[in-house]
Each structure stands twice: as C-alpha cells, then as structure tokens.
PDB file of C-alpha atoms in Angstrom:
ATOM      1  CA  CYS A  16       0.068   0.054   0.049  1.00  0.00           C
ATOM      2  CA  THR A  17       2.072   2.947  -1.542  1.00  0.00           C
ATOM      3  CA  VAL A  18       0.809   6.432  -0.369  1.00  0.00           C
ATOM      4  CA  ILE A  19       2.026   9.536  -2.573  1.00  0.00           C
ATOM      5  CA  MET A  20       0.251  13.199  -2.160  1.00  0.00           C
ATOM      6  CA  VAL A  21       0.385  14.590  -5.105  1.00  0.00           C
ATOM      7  CA  ASP A  22      -3.272  14.626  -8.686  1.00  0.00           C
ATOM      8  CA  GLY A  23      -3.877  11.414  -9.294  1.00  0.00           C
ATOM      9  CA  SER A  24      -1.891   9.821  -7.742  1.00  0.00           C
ATOM     10  CA  LEU A  25      -2.557   5.802  -5.325  1.00  0.00           C
ATOM     11  CA  CYS A  26      -3.718   5.481  -2.412  1.00  0.00           C
ATOM     12  CA  CYS A  27      -4.332   1.809  -0.830  1.00  0.00           C
ATOM     13  CA  GLY A  28      -4.368   0.890  -4.356  1.00  0.00           C
ATOM     14  CA  GLU A  29      -7.448   4.149  -5.234  1.00  0.00           C
ATOM     15  CA  GLN A  30      -6.574   7.032  -7.014  1.00  0.00           C
ATOM     16  CA  ILE A  31      -6.612   9.868  -4.758  1.00  0.00           C
ATOM     17  CA  GLN A  32      -6.454  13.826  -5.044  1.00  0.00           C
ATOM     18  CA  ALA A  33      -4.121  16.253  -3.351  1.00  0.00           C
ATOM     19  CA  PRO A  34      -6.175  18.000  -1.249  1.00  0.00           C
ATOM     20  CA  ASP A  35      -6.411  22.393  -2.278  1.00  0.00           C
ATOM     21  CA  ARG A  36      -6.149  25.515   0.070  1.00  0.00           C
ATOM     22  CA  LEU A  37     -10.318  25.583   0.923  1.00  0.00           C
ATOM     23  CA  SER A  38      -9.907  21.714   1.495  1.00  0.00           C
ATOM     24  CA  LYS A  39      -6.974  21.318   3.713  1.00  0.00           C
ATOM     25  CA  LEU A  40      -9.426  24.356   6.107  1.00  0.00           C
ATOM     26  CA  PHE A  41     -12.368  22.135   6.148  1.00  0.00           C
ATOM     27  CA  LEU A  42     -10.266  19.405   6.950  1.00  0.00           C
ATOM     28  CA  PHE A  43      -8.570  21.256   9.576  1.00  0.00           C
ATOM     29  CA  ILE A  44     -11.780  22.254  11.289  1.00  0.00           C
ATOM     30  CA  VAL A  45     -13.712  19.824  10.561  1.00  0.00           C
ATOM     31  CA  PHE A  46     -11.247  17.043  13.482  1.00  0.00           C
ATOM     32  CA  CYS A  47     -11.253  20.432  15.024  1.00  0.00           C
ATOM     33  CA  GLU A  48     -14.793  19.415  15.784  1.00  0.00           C
ATOM     34  CA  ILE A  49     -14.172  16.112  15.963  1.00  0.00           C
ATOM     35  CA  SER A  50     -11.627  16.467  19.216  1.00  0.00           C
ATOM     36  CA  ALA A  51     -13.749  18.371  20.472  1.00  0.00           C
ATOM     37  CA  VAL A  52     -16.336  16.039  21.141  1.00  0.00           C
ATOM     38  CA  VAL A  53     -14.315  13.233  21.081  1.00  0.00           C
ATOM     39  CA  ALA A  54     -12.794  14.676  24.241  1.00  0.00           C
ATOM     40  CA  LEU A  55     -16.373  15.530  25.898  1.00  0.00           C
ATOM     41  CA  THR A  56     -17.738  12.511  25.494  1.00  0.00           C
ATOM     42  CA  SER A  57     -14.463  10.091  26.726  1.00  0.00           C
ATOM     43  CA  THR A  58     -14.695  12.918  29.767  1.00  0.00           C
ATOM     44  CA  THR A  59     -18.264  11.896  29.821  1.00  0.00           C
ATOM     45  CA  LEU A  60     -17.814   8.299  30.377  1.00  0.00           C
ATOM     46  CA  HIS A  61     -14.957   8.793  32.498  1.00  0.00           C
ATOM     47  CA  SER A  62     -17.432  10.134  35.171  1.00  0.00           C
ATOM     48  CA  LEU A  63     -19.427   6.804  35.107  1.00  0.00           C
ATOM     49  CA  ASN A  64     -19.954   4.836  37.984  1.00  0.00           C
ATOM     50  CA  PHE A  65     -19.067   0.456  36.264  1.00  0.00           C
ATOM     51  CA  PRO A  66     -20.748  -1.624  36.697  1.00  0.00           C
ATOM     52  CA  LEU A  67     -24.389   0.398  34.357  1.00  0.00           C
ATOM     53  CA  ASN A  68     -27.462   1.024  36.363  1.00  0.00           C
ATOM     54  CA  ASP A  69     -30.511   1.868  35.023  1.00  0.00           C
ATOM     55  CA  SER A  70     -29.265   5.703  35.994  1.00  0.00           C
ATOM     56  CA  ASN A  71     -26.192   6.403  33.465  1.00  0.00           C
ATOM     57  CA  ARG A  72     -27.018   2.944  31.189  1.00  0.00           C
ATOM     58  CA  TYR A  73     -28.338   5.510  28.774  1.00  0.00           C
ATOM     59  CA  THR A  74     -25.932   8.342  29.067  1.00  0.00           C
ATOM     60  CA  PHE A  75     -23.023   5.298  28.727  1.00  0.00           C
ATOM     61  CA  ALA A  76     -24.823   4.223  25.584  1.00  0.00           C
ATOM     62  CA  PHE A  77     -25.465   7.293  23.792  1.00  0.00           C
ATOM     63  CA  ALA A  78     -21.687   8.391  24.305  1.00  0.00           C
ATOM     64  CA  LEU A  79     -20.178   5.461  22.883  1.00  0.00           C
ATOM     65  CA  THR A  80     -23.218   5.765  19.221  1.00  0.00           C
ATOM     66  CA  LEU A  81     -21.621   9.644  19.283  1.00  0.00           C
ATOM     67  CA  LEU A  82     -17.911   8.230  19.784  1.00  0.00           C
ATOM     68  CA  PHE A  83     -18.079   5.691  16.408  1.00  0.00           C
ATOM     69  CA  ASN A  84     -20.460   8.019  14.725  1.00  0.00           C
ATOM     70  CA  ALA A  85     -17.012  10.455  15.410  1.00  0.00           C
ATOM     71  CA  VAL A  86     -15.311   7.967  13.896  1.00  0.00           C
ATOM     72  CA  CYS A  87     -17.984   7.466  10.794  1.00  0.00           C
ATOM     73  CA  ILE A  88     -17.930  11.476  10.293  1.00  0.00           C
ATOM     74  CA  ALA A  89     -13.622  11.439   9.768  1.00  0.00           C
ATOM     75  CA  TYR A  90     -13.438   8.905   7.185  1.00  0.00           C
ATOM     76  CA  TYR A  91     -15.923  10.045   5.124  1.00  0.00           C
ATOM     77  CA  VAL A  92     -15.147  13.920   5.000  1.00  0.00           C
ATOM     78  CA  LEU A  93     -11.574  12.188   4.289  1.00  0.00           C
ATOM     79  CA  HIS A  94     -12.175   9.937   2.298  1.00  0.00           C
ATOM     80  CA  GLY A  95     -14.617  12.395   0.732  1.00  0.00           C
ATOM     81  CA  VAL A  96     -11.873  14.807  -0.060  1.00  0.00           C
ATOM     82  CA  LEU A  97      -9.552  12.946  -1.506  1.00  0.00           C
ATOM     83  CA  ARG A  98     -11.382  10.547  -3.401  1.00  0.00           C
ATOM     84  CA  GLU A  99     -13.944  13.138  -4.557  1.00  0.00           C
ATOM     85  CA  ARG A 100     -17.131  10.910  -3.689  1.00  0.00           C
ATOM     86  CA  VAL A 101     -19.535  13.482  -3.423  1.00  0.00           C
ATOM     87  CA  GLU A 102     -21.279  11.220  -1.954  1.00  0.00           C
ATOM     88  CA  GLU A 103     -19.487  11.122   1.139  1.00  0.00           C
ATOM     89  CA  ILE A 104     -19.757  14.704   1.485  1.00  0.00           C
ATOM     90  CA  LEU A 105     -23.147  14.168   1.764  1.00  0.00           C
ATOM     91  CA  ALA A 106     -23.383  10.910   4.337  1.00  0.00           C
ATOM     92  CA  PHE A 107     -20.373  13.794   5.935  1.00  0.00           C
ATOM     93  CA  PHE A 108     -23.525  16.639   6.450  1.00  0.00           C
ATOM     94  CA  ALA A 109     -26.033  13.359   7.495  1.00  0.00           C
ATOM     95  CA  ALA A 110     -23.159  11.764   9.706  1.00  0.00           C
ATOM     96  CA  SER A 111     -22.514  15.159  11.468  1.00  0.00           C
ATOM     97  CA  LEU A 112     -26.637  16.485  11.322  1.00  0.00           C
ATOM     98  CA  LEU A 113     -26.299  12.447  13.478  1.00  0.00           C
ATOM     99  CA  THR A 114     -24.681  13.744  15.567  1.00  0.00           C
ATOM    100  CA  ALA A 115     -25.736  17.569  16.588  1.00  0.00           C
ATOM    101  CA  ALA A 116     -29.241  15.109  17.082  1.00  0.00           C
ATOM    102  CA  TYR A 117     -28.214  13.074  19.774  1.00  0.00           C
ATOM    103  CA  SER A 118     -25.727  15.166  21.015  1.00  0.00           C
ATOM    104  CA  THR A 119     -29.378  17.806  21.433  1.00  0.00           C
ATOM    105  CA  TYR A 120     -31.016  14.715  22.602  1.00  0.00           C
ATOM    106  CA  ASP A 121     -27.899  13.675  25.059  1.00  0.00           C
ATOM    107  CA  TYR A 122     -28.125  16.683  27.164  1.00  0.00           C
ATOM    108  CA  PHE A 123     -31.860  17.469  27.383  1.00  0.00           C
ATOM    109  CA  GLN A 124     -33.188  13.515  27.975  1.00  0.00           C
ATOM    110  CA  ALA A 125     -29.801  11.596  29.816  1.00  0.00           C
ATOM    111  CA  CYS A 126     -28.240  14.250  31.747  1.00  0.00           C
ATOM    112  CA  SER A 127     -29.629  17.148  31.539  1.00  0.00           C
ATOM    113  CA  GLY A 128     -27.017  20.084  34.118  1.00  0.00           C
ATOM    114  CA  SER A 129     -24.467  18.471  32.843  1.00  0.00           C
ATOM    115  CA  ASP A 130     -20.610  20.546  31.249  1.00  0.00           C
ATOM    116  CA  GLU A 131     -20.018  18.022  29.485  1.00  0.00           C
ATOM    117  CA  CYS A 132     -22.885  17.438  27.886  1.00  0.00           C
ATOM    118  CA  LEU A 133     -23.332  21.438  27.183  1.00  0.00           C
ATOM    119  CA  ALA A 134     -19.991  22.124  25.779  1.00  0.00           C
ATOM    120  CA  ARG A 135     -20.804  18.810  23.612  1.00  0.00           C
ATOM    121  CA  PHE A 136     -24.005  19.879  23.036  1.00  0.00           C
ATOM    122  CA  ILE A 137     -23.122  23.537  21.560  1.00  0.00           C
ATOM    123  CA  VAL A 138     -19.740  22.722  20.212  1.00  0.00           C
ATOM    124  CA  ALA A 139     -22.134  20.393  17.656  1.00  0.00           C
ATOM    125  CA  VAL A 140     -24.364  22.405  17.148  1.00  0.00           C
ATOM    126  CA  SER A 141     -22.784  25.568  16.359  1.00  0.00           C
ATOM    127  CA  ILE A 142     -20.291  24.068  14.211  1.00  0.00           C
ATOM    128  CA  GLN A 143     -23.480  22.896  11.766  1.00  0.00           C
ATOM    129  CA  PRO A 144     -23.787  26.365   8.819  1.00  0.00           C
ATOM    130  CA  ILE A 145     -19.745  25.833   8.969  1.00  0.00           C
ATOM    131  CA  ASN A 146     -20.063  22.735   7.644  1.00  0.00           C
ATOM    132  CA  LEU A 147     -22.789  22.529   5.195  1.00  0.00           C
ATOM    133  CA  LEU A 148     -21.189  26.420   3.906  1.00  0.00           C
ATOM    134  CA  PHE A 149     -17.466  24.807   3.108  1.00  0.00           C
ATOM    135  CA  GLY A 150     -19.383  21.302   2.683  1.00  0.00           C
ATOM    136  CA  TYR A 151     -21.318  23.367  -0.473  1.00  0.00           C
ATOM    137  CA  ARG A 152     -17.905  24.683  -1.570  1.00  0.00           C
ATOM    138  CA  ILE A 153     -16.380  21.956  -1.637  1.00  0.00           C
ATOM    139  CA  ILE A 154     -18.962  19.599  -3.539  1.00  0.00           C
ATOM    140  CA  ARG A 155     -19.035  21.931  -5.758  1.00  0.00           C
ATOM    141  CA  ASN A 156     -15.364  22.071  -7.109  1.00  0.00           C
ATOM    142  CA  MET A 157     -15.479  18.393  -7.837  1.00  0.00           C
ATOM    143  CA  SER A 158     -14.694  16.608 -10.722  1.00  0.00           C
ATOM    144  CA  TRP A 159     -11.155  15.966 -12.073  1.00  0.00           C
ATOM    145  CA  LEU A 160     -10.979  12.419 -10.484  1.00  0.00           C
ATOM    146  CA  ALA A 161     -13.908  11.253 -11.666  1.00  0.00           C
ATOM    147  CA  TYR A 162     -12.614  11.723 -15.559  1.00  0.00           C
ATOM    148  CA  GLU A 163      -8.758  10.661 -14.602  1.00  0.00           C
ATOM    149  CA  VAL A 164     -10.294   7.475 -13.711  1.00  0.00           C
ATOM    150  CA  ALA A 165     -13.447   7.482 -15.923  1.00  0.00           C
ATOM    151  CA  GLY A 166     -12.242   9.216 -18.639  1.00  0.00           C
ATOM    152  CA  ALA A 167     -14.200  11.258 -21.463  1.00  0.00           C
ATOM    153  CA  ASN A 168     -17.472   8.528 -21.462  1.00  0.00           C
ATOM    154  CA  PRO A 169     -19.952   9.993 -20.239  1.00  0.00           C
ATOM    155  CA  LYS A 170     -21.377   6.215 -20.453  1.00  0.00           C
ATOM    156  CA  THR A 171     -18.500   5.188 -17.892  1.00  0.00           C
ATOM    157  CA  GLN A 172     -18.931   8.592 -15.923  1.00  0.00           C
ATOM    158  CA  ALA A 173     -22.237   7.737 -14.878  1.00  0.00           C
ATOM    159  CA  LEU A 174     -20.809   3.814 -14.290  1.00  0.00           C
ATOM    160  CA  TYR A 175     -18.542   5.586 -10.993  1.00  0.00           C
ATOM    161  CA  ASN A 176     -20.630   7.639 -10.040  1.00  0.00           C
ATOM    162  CA  GLN A 177     -23.285   4.653  -9.749  1.00  0.00           C
ATOM    163  CA  HIS A 178     -20.402   2.637  -8.142  1.00  0.00           C
ATOM    164  CA  GLY A 179     -19.303   5.768  -6.161  1.00  0.00           C
ATOM    165  CA  ARG A 180     -23.021   6.585  -4.748  1.00  0.00           C
ATOM    166  CA  PHE A 181     -23.746   2.699  -4.110  1.00  0.00           C
ATOM    167  CA  LEU A 182     -20.625   2.217  -1.678  1.00  0.00           C
ATOM    168  CA  ALA A 183     -21.872   5.264   0.294  1.00  0.00           C
ATOM    169  CA  LEU A 184     -25.298   4.110   0.458  1.00  0.00           C
ATOM    170  CA  ALA A 185     -23.163   0.657   2.127  1.00  0.00           C
ATOM    171  CA  LYS A 186     -21.128   3.266   4.833  1.00  0.00           C
ATOM    172  CA  VAL A 187     -24.456   4.530   5.643  1.00  0.00           C
ATOM    173  CA  ASP A 188     -26.497   0.980   6.113  1.00  0.00           C
ATOM    174  CA  TRP A 189     -23.111  -0.417   7.860  1.00  0.00           C
ATOM    175  CA  GLN A 190     -23.118   2.722  10.619  1.00  0.00           C
ATOM    176  CA  CYS A 191     -27.101   2.737  11.098  1.00  0.00           C
ATOM    177  CA  ALA A 192     -26.467  -1.365  12.162  1.00  0.00           C
ATOM    178  CA  VAL A 193     -23.496  -0.516  14.440  1.00  0.00           C
ATOM    179  CA  SER A 194     -25.349   2.458  15.848  1.00  0.00           C
ATOM    180  CA  LEU A 195     -28.961   0.864  16.745  1.00  0.00           C
ATOM    181  CA  VAL A 196     -26.324  -2.498  17.644  1.00  0.00           C
ATOM    182  CA  ILE A 197     -25.322   0.016  20.315  1.00  0.00           C
ATOM    183  CA  LEU A 198     -29.073   1.258  21.701  1.00  0.00           C
ATOM    184  CA  THR A 199     -31.097  -1.447  21.378  1.00  0.00           C
ATOM    185  CA  SER A 200     -28.194  -3.800  23.680  1.00  0.00           C
ATOM    186  CA  LEU A 201     -28.685  -1.437  25.860  1.00  0.00           C
ATOM    187  CA  SER A 202     -31.845  -0.042  25.410  1.00  0.00           C
ATOM    188  CA  GLY A 203     -32.547  -3.194  27.542  1.00  0.00           C
ATOM    189  CA  ALA A 204     -31.315  -6.318  30.119  1.00  0.00           C
ATOM    190  CA  LEU A 205     -27.981  -7.161  29.012  1.00  0.00           C
ATOM    191  CA  THR A 206     -29.141 -10.826  28.715  1.00  0.00           C
ATOM    192  CA  GLU A 207     -26.470 -13.238  27.499  1.00  0.00           C
ATOM    193  CA  THR A 208     -28.293 -13.713  24.135  1.00  0.00           C
ATOM    194  CA  ALA A 209     -28.674  -9.706  23.561  1.00  0.00           C
ATOM    195  CA  VAL A 210     -24.523  -9.751  23.429  1.00  0.00           C
ATOM    196  CA  ILE A 211     -24.067 -12.553  21.725  1.00  0.00           C
ATOM    197  CA  LEU A 212     -26.676 -11.464  18.986  1.00  0.00           C
ATOM    198  CA  SER A 213     -24.752  -7.293  19.198  1.00  0.00           C
ATOM    199  CA  ILE A 214     -21.597  -9.723  18.286  1.00  0.00           C
ATOM    200  CA  LEU A 215     -23.137 -11.588  15.129  1.00  0.00           C
ATOM    201  CA  GLY A 216     -25.082  -8.144  14.309  1.00  0.00           C
ATOM    202  CA  LEU A 217     -21.075  -6.360  15.094  1.00  0.00           C
ATOM    203  CA  TRP A 218     -19.071  -8.757  12.872  1.00  0.00           C
ATOM    204  CA  PHE A 219     -21.684  -9.608   9.906  1.00  0.00           C
ATOM    205  CA  SER A 220     -21.918  -5.982   8.927  1.00  0.00           C
ATOM    206  CA  VAL A 221     -18.166  -5.285   8.854  1.00  0.00           C
ATOM    207  CA  TRP A 222     -18.149  -8.155   6.262  1.00  0.00           C
ATOM    208  CA  TRP A 223     -21.233  -7.451   4.461  1.00  0.00           C
ATOM    209  CA  LEU A 224     -19.542  -3.528   4.323  1.00  0.00           C
ATOM    210  CA  ILE A 225     -16.192  -5.552   2.747  1.00  0.00           C
ATOM    211  CA  LEU A 226     -17.777  -8.157   1.108  1.00  0.00           C
ATOM    212  CA  ALA A 227     -19.743  -4.402  -1.178  1.00  0.00           C
ATOM    213  CA  TRP A 228     -16.260  -3.136  -1.956  1.00  0.00           C
ATOM    214  CA  TYR A 229     -14.884  -6.150  -3.474  1.00  0.00           C
ATOM    215  CA  ALA A 230     -17.908  -7.755  -5.695  1.00  0.00           C
ATOM    216  CA  THR A 231     -18.970  -4.233  -7.338  1.00  0.00           C
ATOM    217  CA  ARG A 232     -14.948  -3.075  -7.010  1.00  0.00           C
ATOM    218  CA  HIS A 233     -14.241  -6.618  -9.146  1.00  0.00           C
ATOM    219  CA  GLU A 234     -17.390  -7.500 -10.956  1.00  0.00           C
ATOM    220  CA  HIS A 235     -17.515 -10.609  -9.087  1.00  0.00           C
ATOM    221  CA  ARG A 236     -21.133 -11.669  -9.802  1.00  0.00           C
ATOM    222  CA  LEU A 237     -21.021 -15.148  -7.123  1.00  0.00           C
ATOM    223  CA  LEU A 238     -19.908 -12.519  -4.853  1.00  0.00           C
ATOM    224  CA  MET A 239     -22.591 -10.253  -5.585  1.00  0.00           C
ATOM    225  CA  TYR A 240     -25.285 -13.469  -5.426  1.00  0.00           C
ATOM    226  CA  LEU A 241     -24.353 -13.354  -1.508  1.00  0.00           C
ATOM    227  CA  PHE A 242     -24.501  -9.819  -0.928  1.00  0.00           C
ATOM    228  CA  PHE A 243     -27.961  -9.513  -1.694  1.00  0.00           C
ATOM    229  CA  ALA A 244     -28.529 -13.018  -0.269  1.00  0.00           C
ATOM    230  CA  PHE A 245     -27.275 -11.895   3.245  1.00  0.00           C
ATOM    231  CA  ALA A 246     -29.007  -8.127   2.454  1.00  0.00           C
ATOM    232  CA  THR A 247     -31.885  -9.798   4.785  1.00  0.00           C
ATOM    233  CA  LEU A 248     -30.135 -10.790   7.821  1.00  0.00           C
ATOM    234  CA  GLN A 249     -30.234  -6.901   9.151  1.00  0.00           C
ATOM    235  CA  PRO A 250     -33.442  -6.752   8.747  1.00  0.00           C
ATOM    236  CA  THR A 251     -34.194  -9.245  10.125  1.00  0.00           C
ATOM    237  CA  TYR A 252     -32.170  -8.083  13.376  1.00  0.00           C
ATOM    238  CA  THR A 253     -34.254  -5.072  13.294  1.00  0.00           C
ATOM    239  CA  VAL A 254     -37.904  -6.615  13.133  1.00  0.00           C
ATOM    240  CA  TYR A 255     -37.186  -8.955  16.106  1.00  0.00           C
ATOM    241  CA  LYS A 256     -36.661  -5.917  17.962  1.00  0.00           C
ATOM    242  CA  PHE A 257     -38.859  -4.320  17.232  1.00  0.00           C
ATOM    243  CA  VAL A 258     -41.154  -7.391  18.729  1.00  0.00           C
ATOM    244  CA  ASP A 259     -39.397  -8.356  20.954  1.00  0.00           C
ATOM    245  CA  ILE A 260     -39.725  -4.364  21.712  1.00  0.00           C
ATOM    246  CA  ALA A 261     -43.926  -4.449  21.867  1.00  0.00           C
ATOM    247  CA  ILE A 262     -44.501  -7.160  23.553  1.00  0.00           C
ATOM    248  CA  ASP A 263     -41.947  -6.911  26.834  1.00  0.00           C
ATOM    249  CA  TRP A 264     -42.157  -2.695  26.668  1.00  0.00           C
ATOM    250  CA  SER A 265     -41.865  -2.135  29.950  1.00  0.00           C
ATOM    251  CA  SER A 266     -38.683  -3.839  30.053  1.00  0.00           C
ATOM    252  CA  TYR A 267     -37.403  -0.976  27.910  1.00  0.00           C
ATOM    253  CA  GLN A 268     -38.823   1.626  28.511  1.00  0.00           C
ATOM    254  CA  GLY A 269     -36.884   4.454  28.912  1.00  0.00           C
ATOM    255  CA  LEU A 270     -34.350   6.774  26.673  1.00  0.00           C
ATOM    256  CA  ILE A 271     -32.891   4.381  24.096  1.00  0.00           C
ATOM    257  CA  THR A 272     -35.755   3.299  23.401  1.00  0.00           C
ATOM    258  CA  TYR A 273     -37.498   5.622  21.166  1.00  0.00           C
ATOM    259  CA  PRO A 274     -34.300   7.303  19.343  1.00  0.00           C
ATOM    260  CA  SER A 275     -33.452   3.289  18.158  1.00  0.00           C
ATOM    261  CA  LEU A 276     -36.525   2.950  16.471  1.00  0.00           C
ATOM    262  CA  ILE A 277     -36.640   6.151  15.083  1.00  0.00           C
ATOM    263  CA  LEU A 278     -33.473   4.886  13.617  1.00  0.00           C
ATOM    264  CA  GLY A 279     -33.746   0.923  13.130  1.00  0.00           C
ATOM    265  CA  GLY A 280     -37.122   1.912  10.359  1.00  0.00           C
ATOM    266  CA  VAL A 281     -33.473   4.631   9.144  1.00  0.00           C
ATOM    267  CA  SER A 282     -32.139   1.479   8.511  1.00  0.00           C
ATOM    268  CA  LEU A 283     -34.099  -0.535   6.798  1.00  0.00           C
ATOM    269  CA  ALA A 284     -34.539   2.375   4.474  1.00  0.00           C
ATOM    270  CA  ILE A 285     -31.236   3.216   3.808  1.00  0.00           C
ATOM    271  CA  ARG A 286     -30.896  -1.084   3.038  1.00  0.00           C
ATOM    272  CA  ALA A 287     -32.882  -1.411   0.619  1.00  0.00           C
ATOM    273  CA  SER A 288     -31.756   1.487  -1.158  1.00  0.00           C
ATOM    274  CA  VAL A 289     -27.800  -0.755  -1.305  1.00  0.00           C
ATOM    275  CA  VAL A 290     -30.063  -3.274  -2.185  1.00  0.00           C
ATOM    276  CA  TYR A 291     -31.230  -0.969  -4.842  1.00  0.00           C
ATOM    277  CA  TYR A 292     -28.416   0.429  -6.791  1.00  0.00           C
ATOM    278  CA  GLY A 293     -26.900  -2.771  -6.191  1.00  0.00           C
ATOM    279  CA  ALA A 294     -28.074  -4.518  -8.135  1.00  0.00           C
ATOM    280  CA  CYS A 295     -28.424  -1.554 -11.042  1.00  0.00           C
ATOM    281  CA  VAL A 296     -24.660  -1.566 -10.457  1.00  0.00           C
ATOM    282  CA  PHE A 297     -24.518  -5.708 -10.630  1.00  0.00           C
ATOM    283  CA  ARG A 298     -27.016  -5.274 -13.743  1.00  0.00           C
ATOM    284  CA  ASP A 299     -23.986  -3.020 -15.900  1.00  0.00           C
ATOM    285  CA  PHE A 300     -21.332  -5.109 -15.099  1.00  0.00           C
ATOM    286  CA  GLY A 301     -19.099  -6.017 -18.255  1.00  0.00           C
ATOM    287  CA  ARG A 302     -19.747  -2.833 -19.900  1.00  0.00           C
ATOM    288  CA  GLY A 303     -16.371  -0.916 -18.630  1.00  0.00           C
ATOM    289  CA  LEU A 304     -16.018   0.297 -15.036  1.00  0.00           C
ATOM    290  CA  LYS A 305     -14.003  -2.673 -13.682  1.00  0.00           C
ATOM    291  CA  PRO A 306     -10.164  -2.019 -15.702  1.00  0.00           C
ATOM    292  CA  CYS A 307     -11.361   1.945 -14.894  1.00  0.00           C
ATOM    293  CA  LEU A 308     -11.154   1.270 -10.800  1.00  0.00           C
ATOM    294  CA  LEU A 309      -9.164  -1.303 -11.234  1.00  0.00           C
ATOM    295  CA  ARG A 310      -5.937   0.318 -13.648  1.00  0.00           C
ATOM    296  CA  MET A 311      -6.134  -2.263 -15.602  1.00  0.00           C
ATOM    297  CA  PRO A 312      -4.395  -1.929 -19.754  1.00  0.00           C
ATOM    298  CA  GLU A 313      -7.430  -1.931 -21.473  1.00  0.00           C
ATOM    299  CA  ALA A 314      -8.656   0.959 -19.311  1.00  0.00           C
ATOM    300  CA  ALA A 315      -7.105   3.602 -22.086  1.00  0.00           C
ATOM    301  CA  SER A 316      -9.436   2.500 -24.940  1.00  0.00           C
ATOM    302  CA  LEU A 317     -11.995   2.833 -22.489  1.00  0.00           C
ATOM    303  CA  VAL A 318     -12.012   6.680 -20.969  1.00  0.00           C
ATOM    304  CA  ASN A 319     -11.098   7.850 -23.671  1.00  0.00           C
ATOM    305  CA  THR A 320     -13.699   7.244 -26.390  1.00  0.00           C
ATOM    306  CA  PRO A 321     -16.140  10.035 -25.200  1.00  0.00           C
TER     307      PRO A 321
END
C-alpha cells in the first residue's frame, strides 16, 4: 500500500486527489470539531460509575454512539475529499447532523445539567452551518478525479458515479447498523442472548460491507449473489428487536427506546436503497467500469472514447 499525496496518485490501490487550500481548511475545521466532541464524550465516560445501572446506562449508550459516529465522520470527510466523492460528503453532512441530534437529545433527556454534555451540545450544533458552507464549496470543485478514473466517456462516468453512490450508501448502512446494535443492546437488560446477537451483528456488518466493496470493484457475480442473500439478515434483526420491544414494552421503556425505533426505521429504508443500487451496479457488470477501477491496461481504450 503506497501513499503519495500528489494529483492522481494511488493510495491503497485507489486514486486520490491532493487537497487544495480550501479542502485543507475544511479538513482542519472538521477534525477540530471531531477532537472536541471525542474529548468531551471521553470525559463523560470517565465520570460514569461502573457497573452500569438504569441511571447511567443511557448516558453510556449515547456516549458510545457519539464516539462511533465521530469515527464515521472522520472517514467520510477524509475519504470524500481525497477521492472526490460527492456522496460521501453528503454522508458526512448526514452523520454530522446525526451527531448533533444525539448531542441534543442526550443533553436535554439523559444528562441535563452536565457541563460536558452542554459543551458537546454547543459544539455539535454550532458547527453545522460551517460544515454545510464548506462542504457545499468542496462539492462544487469536484470533477477532476472522476474524469481521471472514468475518462471522457459519459457512460463510463455514469457507471463510476453509480458505483460511488452504492458504496456511500453501503457505508451509511453499516453506520446505522452498528449504531442500532449499540442502542438496542443497552435499551434493555443485557442478557446472554442479547450480547451474542450484538457481537454477531457487529461482526457480520463489517464483512457485509467488505463484501459489497470487493464484489462490485472486481465485478464478482458469485459474491454479489451472496451479498444479496445476506442483505436480509440486518432487517431481520431489526424486525426482531421491534417485535421484542413491542412484546415486552415495560422492560424497554427508557430514553434509548424511541431513538432506537427511529434509527431502526431509517436503517430499513437505507438497506432497501443499498439493495436497489447494488442491483443497478450488478446489472452493469461488464460494461467497462472494472478496468477503470483496477487500472487495467484496457482501460485506456475505454476512458478516452467520448
């Protein structure tokens, strides 16, 4: 894996674009924001008393979710800027707004009166207009790398953009799946069954995302069949949790339950979108995108054809 920060260089097998001054400033602001949220959330975790009980379990769940979303934000913005992925900058917007929503709900419901939660709430909410402004400017300047990878052929560029939308949605789907596992696992009693299902869910979500990336990049039809077959597992887990909560509502009533239900509904919609775009990408296998993505010699004859 060679990392060289120059225009059109390869980073871990993928071409990247060296950031300009505006992009560097944007990355600096975002990582300052992430550092502040992580520091304040870590302070909240450090102040909790373990083992967990009903009074601090909600704070612990939201803190873990915030830390995980901070990691996702860092990835989206860095990968989106370097790879000129409009969809991942949009995913950054969504993840940043989700972090602000978590911080708001956590402050007003779970830990009202805490200085750390108040500071995190102020940072997460006040930074949103800056994120939107800089992100919009960054998106407007994106165009070079798509041409470098897919060339002047409009059909190949359309395939490249479609593939980017699919991968961005798959990553957002993974983010929702992991967040849902964290919230639902801590919304009720931590039984042995709940712990096992959570571990299996986390492990499977990672491999499903890797499968989506590898199968579409290499246009591997058999792996895509596995991708579609396994796509039903996460919705099945989500529906199972919905039914479990409905049957034993009294055991789940708390500050985490309603956010879990909302996030579960959103995750089902995103999974449906991932499957749809996965089908679109699968349908277009063999039409010239694979040589461009893998930098094969035959890509030159494809990308230079208008």
